[in-house]
């Protein structure tokens, strides 16, 4: 695939100057990106960090091939914690309070179920209309199996605060909306939740590795998130989960697998959960997937994270400013970067065809039915010139589509 030539304009030159001055521009070289492509789908599947293939070869040949079963006593058993500790600084959590495990869906189930059983006098799981589908499917399935009358209530985002009453056991929200990138005020929601006596479970799938999150400072109860989006852990990478340290030992995982046992290798007949976050582990950890994620996370080592995330916001701003005012195109994401994640969503009635055209021109974003186009800007490997070029190509595609609609 080759990228369509974009005219040299003052605006494009300015974008190139920004890339020259970008203190993070070297990070792009730590990724294996195909040539001739502007990859703006890192919010769906992060790009491949260069170190991962070599690390996988090493793990397979030496750790698995040579060490065989001894691998478990040489780091494998600790890998969910070690990987969690690499994620922790990205979400403002203490290092020993994050576990890399299972998928986001399964982690949602584990934490929501543990919250429900800790709140036996309450029967509502509250969420917002338009939350990510798997999050709601999981809540509905959990309600069916809860063994008591649980109702899942979805209200409009601006009705959440009013709906937080003394029937609510758990509020669960995606910190950043997967479609519009609108961001919740985590501190305000946590405070309202606690005032109402409810627990709060955040889905950080579109936040971790993309925006500043501070679970400790905002007094969050629980969180989960994805390993394969902005964390670049690879397709189906393990997800992560967080529980506030003082809550951990008061909650019980509903999936009492042996890896959450205090002493799995005692093969005891009695289940005794581990103290701390380890009790939320279930079965044998997927060492290959964890090794890839753990290696991928090294890209974030020693980085000024607020500055990195500000770059992502700059890229989104540039993209929005360049496409703004295009006839027929609606910008769905907030203009205010303080309440926006690191992707931009726009709508057009011909969205699907426009995305196909962009893809043939080397710009990879994604289409969400019925009419939404999403463009994700990972500050690790996206450049200002990419944001500029993609916006110009989108603008041209929309103009052409509008002209044909009028024919
Ligand atoms: C991507 C995403 C998921 C994915 O869940 P999986 O269990 O990994 O399939 C869940 N929730 C949100 C909000 C997401 O963006």
mmCIF file of N, CA, C and O in Angstrom, residues 55 59 63 67-85 98-101 257-267 274 277-288 290-291 294:
data_model
loop_
_atom_site.group_PDB
_atom_site.id
_atom_site.type_symbol
_atom_site.label_atom_id
_atom_site.label_comp_id
_atom_site.label_asym_id
_atom_site.label_seq_id
_atom_site.Cartn_x
_atom_site.Cartn_y
_atom_site.Cartn_z
ATOM 1 N N UNK A 55 11.902 -10.990 22.087
ATOM 2 C CA UNK A 55 11.602 -11.489 23.429
ATOM 3 C C UNK A 55 10.790 -12.783 23.367
ATOM 4 O O UNK A 55 11.038 -13.724 24.124
ATOM 5 N N UNK A 59 11.732 -16.335 25.009
ATOM 6 C CA UNK A 59 10.851 -17.037 25.965
ATOM 7 C C UNK A 59 10.565 -18.447 25.445
ATOM 8 O O UNK A 59 10.631 -19.418 26.198
ATOM 9 N N UNK A 63 13.138 -20.157 27.778
ATOM 10 C CA UNK A 63 12.353 -20.379 28.990
ATOM 11 C C UNK A 63 11.497 -21.647 28.874
ATOM 12 O O UNK A 63 11.461 -22.461 29.789
ATOM 13 N N UNK A 67 14.172 -24.559 29.825
ATOM 14 C CA UNK A 67 13.872 -24.707 31.263
ATOM 15 C C UNK A 67 12.727 -25.661 31.535
ATOM 16 O O UNK A 67 12.616 -26.220 32.617
ATOM 17 N N UNK A 68 11.874 -25.785 30.546
ATOM 18 C CA UNK A 68 10.681 -26.625 30.722
ATOM 19 C C UNK A 68 9.955 -26.281 32.020
ATOM 20 O O UNK A 68 9.760 -25.112 32.315
ATOM 21 N N UNK A 69 9.579 -27.253 32.791
ATOM 22 C CA UNK A 69 8.703 -27.010 33.947
ATOM 23 C C UNK A 69 9.328 -26.076 34.983
ATOM 24 O O UNK A 69 8.620 -25.406 35.732
ATOM 25 N N UNK A 70 10.639 -25.993 34.985
ATOM 26 C CA UNK A 70 11.306 -25.093 35.945
ATOM 27 C C UNK A 70 10.982 -23.623 35.688
ATOM 28 O O UNK A 70 11.227 -22.777 36.545
ATOM 29 N N UNK A 71 10.453 -23.343 34.494
ATOM 30 C CA UNK A 71 10.057 -21.969 34.201
ATOM 31 C C UNK A 71 9.119 -21.406 35.260
ATOM 32 O O UNK A 71 9.195 -20.229 35.611
ATOM 33 N N UNK A 72 8.249 -22.250 35.775
ATOM 34 C CA UNK A 72 7.278 -21.769 36.765
ATOM 35 C C UNK A 72 7.966 -21.202 37.997
ATOM 36 O O UNK A 72 7.468 -20.280 38.617
ATOM 37 N N UNK A 73 9.136 -21.772 38.337
ATOM 38 C CA UNK A 73 9.842 -21.303 39.549
ATOM 39 C C UNK A 73 10.890 -20.259 39.178
ATOM 40 O O UNK A 73 11.640 -19.808 40.013
ATOM 41 N N UNK A 74 10.957 -19.919 37.909
ATOM 42 C CA UNK A 74 11.934 -18.925 37.457
ATOM 43 C C UNK A 74 11.251 -17.733 36.803
ATOM 44 O O UNK A 74 11.653 -17.294 35.728
ATOM 45 N N UNK A 75 10.208 -17.260 37.441
ATOM 46 C CA UNK A 75 9.612 -16.018 36.973
ATOM 47 C C UNK A 75 8.203 -16.117 36.422
ATOM 48 O O UNK A 75 7.456 -15.143 36.462
ATOM 49 N N UNK A 76 7.828 -17.272 35.875
ATOM 50 C CA UNK A 76 6.510 -17.334 35.238
ATOM 51 C C UNK A 76 5.377 -17.047 36.216
ATOM 52 O O UNK A 76 4.442 -16.311 35.889
ATOM 53 N N UNK A 77 5.446 -17.659 37.404
ATOM 54 C CA UNK A 77 4.322 -17.482 38.348
ATOM 55 C C UNK A 77 4.155 -16.034 38.773
ATOM 56 O O UNK A 77 3.066 -15.608 39.132
ATOM 57 N N UNK A 78 5.261 -15.298 38.738
ATOM 58 C CA UNK A 78 5.196 -13.902 39.183
ATOM 59 C C UNK A 78 4.834 -12.949 38.036
ATOM 60 O O UNK A 78 4.597 -11.764 38.259
ATOM 61 N N UNK A 79 4.806 -13.466 36.812
ATOM 62 C CA UNK A 79 4.638 -12.588 35.647
ATOM 63 C C UNK A 79 3.327 -11.784 35.650
ATOM 64 O O UNK A 79 3.328 -10.609 35.255
ATOM 65 N N UNK A 80 2.207 -12.350 36.128
ATOM 66 C CA UNK A 80 0.984 -11.524 36.197
ATOM 67 C C UNK A 80 1.165 -10.303 37.095
ATOM 68 O O UNK A 80 0.639 -9.213 36.789
ATOM 69 N N UNK A 81 1.939 -10.471 38.182
ATOM 70 C CA UNK A 81 2.179 -9.347 39.101
ATOM 71 C C UNK A 81 3.201 -8.379 38.512
ATOM 72 O O UNK A 81 3.062 -7.165 38.607
ATOM 73 N N UNK A 82 4.251 -8.956 37.943
ATOM 74 C CA UNK A 82 5.308 -8.125 37.356
ATOM 75 C C UNK A 82 4.736 -7.255 36.229
ATOM 76 O O UNK A 82 5.063 -6.069 36.108
ATOM 77 N N UNK A 83 3.885 -7.847 35.413
ATOM 78 C CA UNK A 83 3.284 -7.107 34.302
ATOM 79 C C UNK A 83 2.290 -6.078 34.846
ATOM 80 O O UNK A 83 2.225 -4.939 34.367
ATOM 81 N N UNK A 84 1.562 -6.467 35.877
ATOM 82 C CA UNK A 84 0.648 -5.528 36.537
ATOM 83 C C UNK A 84 1.408 -4.324 37.082
ATOM 84 O O UNK A 84 0.946 -3.177 36.989
ATOM 85 N N UNK A 85 2.605 -4.578 37.623
ATOM 86 C CA UNK A 85 3.409 -3.487 38.192
ATOM 87 C C UNK A 85 3.894 -2.525 37.107
ATOM 88 O O UNK A 85 4.153 -1.349 37.369
ATOM 89 N N UNK A 98 -2.120 -4.168 40.975
ATOM 90 C CA UNK A 98 -2.613 -4.432 39.616
ATOM 91 C C UNK A 98 -2.163 -5.827 39.197
ATOM 92 O O UNK A 98 -1.006 -6.203 39.406
ATOM 93 N N UNK A 99 -3.082 -6.572 38.615
ATOM 94 C CA UNK A 99 -2.783 -7.920 38.144
ATOM 95 C C UNK A 99 -3.079 -7.985 36.650
ATOM 96 O O UNK A 99 -4.137 -7.540 36.212
ATOM 97 N N UNK A 100 -2.143 -8.541 35.865
ATOM 98 C CA UNK A 100 -2.416 -8.774 34.445
ATOM 99 C C UNK A 100 -2.978 -10.179 34.337
ATOM 100 O O UNK A 100 -2.303 -11.152 34.718
ATOM 101 N N UNK A 101 -4.207 -10.293 33.866
ATOM 102 C CA UNK A 101 -4.862 -11.605 33.866
ATOM 103 C C UNK A 101 -6.084 -11.616 32.970
ATOM 104 O O UNK A 101 -6.743 -10.593 32.797
ATOM 105 N N UNK A 257 -10.301 -19.977 41.241
ATOM 106 C CA UNK A 257 -9.345 -20.911 40.653
ATOM 107 C C UNK A 257 -8.129 -21.073 41.562
ATOM 108 O O UNK A 257 -7.893 -20.258 42.458
ATOM 109 N N UNK A 258 -7.349 -22.073 41.270
ATOM 110 C CA UNK A 258 -6.217 -22.391 42.161
ATOM 111 C C UNK A 258 -5.138 -21.324 42.174
ATOM 112 O O UNK A 258 -4.400 -21.200 43.136
ATOM 113 N N UNK A 259 -5.045 -20.514 41.098
ATOM 114 C CA UNK A 259 -3.990 -19.491 41.093
ATOM 115 C C UNK A 259 -4.324 -18.321 42.021
ATOM 116 O O UNK A 259 -3.475 -17.482 42.294
ATOM 117 N N UNK A 260 -5.563 -18.286 42.513
ATOM 118 C CA UNK A 260 -5.929 -17.286 43.513
ATOM 119 C C UNK A 260 -5.800 -17.846 44.925
ATOM 120 O O UNK A 260 -6.073 -17.155 45.909
ATOM 121 N N UNK A 261 -5.391 -19.106 45.012
ATOM 122 C CA UNK A 261 -5.243 -19.769 46.319
ATOM 123 C C UNK A 261 -3.924 -19.345 46.959
ATOM 124 O O UNK A 261 -2.934 -19.121 46.272
ATOM 125 N N UNK A 262 -3.943 -19.285 48.292
ATOM 126 C CA UNK A 262 -2.724 -18.921 49.049
ATOM 127 C C UNK A 262 -1.549 -19.816 48.684
ATOM 128 O O UNK A 262 -0.414 -19.377 48.623
ATOM 129 N N UNK A 263 -1.836 -21.090 48.489
ATOM 130 C CA UNK A 263 -0.759 -22.037 48.220
ATOM 131 C C UNK A 263 -1.229 -23.055 47.190
ATOM 132 O O UNK A 263 -1.598 -24.175 47.528
ATOM 133 N N UNK A 264 -1.218 -22.641 45.917
ATOM 134 C CA UNK A 264 -1.804 -23.520 44.886
ATOM 135 C C UNK A 264 -1.155 -24.899 44.861
ATOM 136 O O UNK A 264 -1.815 -25.880 44.553
ATOM 137 N N UNK A 265 0.115 -24.952 45.171
ATOM 138 C CA UNK A 265 0.825 -26.227 44.990
ATOM 139 C C UNK A 265 0.783 -27.109 46.237
ATOM 140 O O UNK A 265 1.416 -28.155 46.281
ATOM 141 N N UNK A 266 -0.014 -26.686 47.219
ATOM 142 C CA UNK A 266 -0.280 -27.575 48.355
ATOM 143 C C UNK A 266 -1.414 -28.540 47.993
ATOM 144 O O UNK A 266 -1.631 -29.528 48.667
ATOM 145 N N UNK A 267 -2.127 -28.232 46.891
ATOM 146 C CA UNK A 267 -3.240 -29.071 46.431
ATOM 147 C C UNK A 267 -4.224 -29.362 47.564
ATOM 148 O O UNK A 267 -4.704 -30.482 47.717
ATOM 149 N N UNK A 274 -5.621 -15.962 48.356
ATOM 150 C CA UNK A 274 -4.396 -15.198 48.634
ATOM 151 C C UNK A 274 -4.760 -13.869 49.267
ATOM 152 O O UNK A 274 -5.810 -13.309 48.938
ATOM 153 N N UNK A 277 -4.058 -8.557 45.788
ATOM 154 C CA UNK A 277 -4.662 -8.580 44.457
ATOM 155 C C UNK A 277 -4.600 -9.981 43.834
ATOM 156 O O UNK A 277 -5.393 -10.323 42.957
ATOM 157 N N UNK A 278 -3.653 -10.798 44.304
ATOM 158 C CA UNK A 278 -3.463 -12.139 43.752
ATOM 159 C C UNK A 278 -4.694 -13.024 43.860
ATOM 160 O O UNK A 278 -4.851 -13.980 43.105
ATOM 161 N N UNK A 279 -5.621 -12.715 44.785
ATOM 162 C CA UNK A 279 -6.824 -13.530 44.922
ATOM 163 C C UNK A 279 -7.731 -13.425 43.698
ATOM 164 O O UNK A 279 -8.636 -14.230 43.536
ATOM 165 N N UNK A 280 -7.486 -12.413 42.857
ATOM 166 C CA UNK A 280 -8.327 -12.260 41.662
ATOM 167 C C UNK A 280 -7.745 -12.980 40.447
ATOM 168 O O UNK A 280 -8.265 -12.870 39.349
ATOM 169 N N UNK A 281 -6.661 -13.740 40.674
ATOM 170 C CA UNK A 281 -6.181 -14.626 39.615
ATOM 171 C C UNK A 281 -7.101 -15.833 39.594
ATOM 172 O O UNK A 281 -7.778 -16.124 40.577
ATOM 173 N N UNK A 282 -7.136 -16.535 38.465
ATOM 174 C CA UNK A 282 -8.014 -17.713 38.410
ATOM 175 C C UNK A 282 -7.217 -18.956 38.021
ATOM 176 O O UNK A 282 -6.813 -19.724 38.868
ATOM 177 N N UNK A 283 -6.971 -19.133 36.715
ATOM 178 C CA UNK A 283 -6.242 -20.329 36.280
ATOM 179 C C UNK A 283 -4.794 -20.007 35.925
ATOM 180 O O UNK A 283 -4.305 -18.900 36.155
ATOM 181 N N UNK A 284 -4.124 -20.975 35.329
ATOM 182 C CA UNK A 284 -2.715 -20.855 34.944
ATOM 183 C C UNK A 284 -2.501 -19.661 34.007
ATOM 184 O O UNK A 284 -3.195 -19.543 32.996
ATOM 185 N N UNK A 285 -1.586 -18.776 34.332
ATOM 186 C CA UNK A 285 -1.406 -17.581 33.492
ATOM 187 C C UNK A 285 -0.829 -17.927 32.115
ATOM 188 O O UNK A 285 0.010 -18.810 32.001
ATOM 189 N N UNK A 286 -1.279 -17.232 31.060
ATOM 190 C CA UNK A 286 -0.769 -17.463 29.699
ATOM 191 C C UNK A 286 0.592 -16.795 29.538
ATOM 192 O O UNK A 286 0.684 -15.596 29.268
ATOM 193 N N UNK A 287 1.644 -17.566 29.713
ATOM 194 C CA UNK A 287 2.993 -16.990 29.792
ATOM 195 C C UNK A 287 3.433 -16.329 28.490
ATOM 196 O O UNK A 287 4.099 -15.297 28.497
ATOM 197 N N UNK A 288 3.048 -16.913 27.347
ATOM 198 C CA UNK A 288 3.490 -16.302 26.084
ATOM 199 C C UNK A 288 2.848 -14.927 25.908
ATOM 200 O O UNK A 288 3.530 -13.946 25.597
ATOM 201 N N UNK A 290 1.551 -13.011 28.240
ATOM 202 C CA UNK A 290 2.043 -12.086 29.268
ATOM 203 C C UNK A 290 3.442 -11.578 28.942
ATOM 204 O O UNK A 290 3.773 -10.420 29.196
ATOM 205 N N UNK A 291 4.263 -12.462 28.379
ATOM 206 C CA UNK A 291 5.637 -12.057 28.049
ATOM 207 C C UNK A 291 5.623 -10.970 26.978
ATOM 208 O O UNK A 291 6.412 -10.020 27.032
ATOM 209 N N UNK A 294 4.332 -7.748 28.666
ATOM 210 C CA UNK A 294 5.343 -7.223 29.578
ATOM 211 C C UNK A 294 6.460 -6.516 28.803
ATOM 212 O O UNK A 294 6.916 -5.437 29.182
#
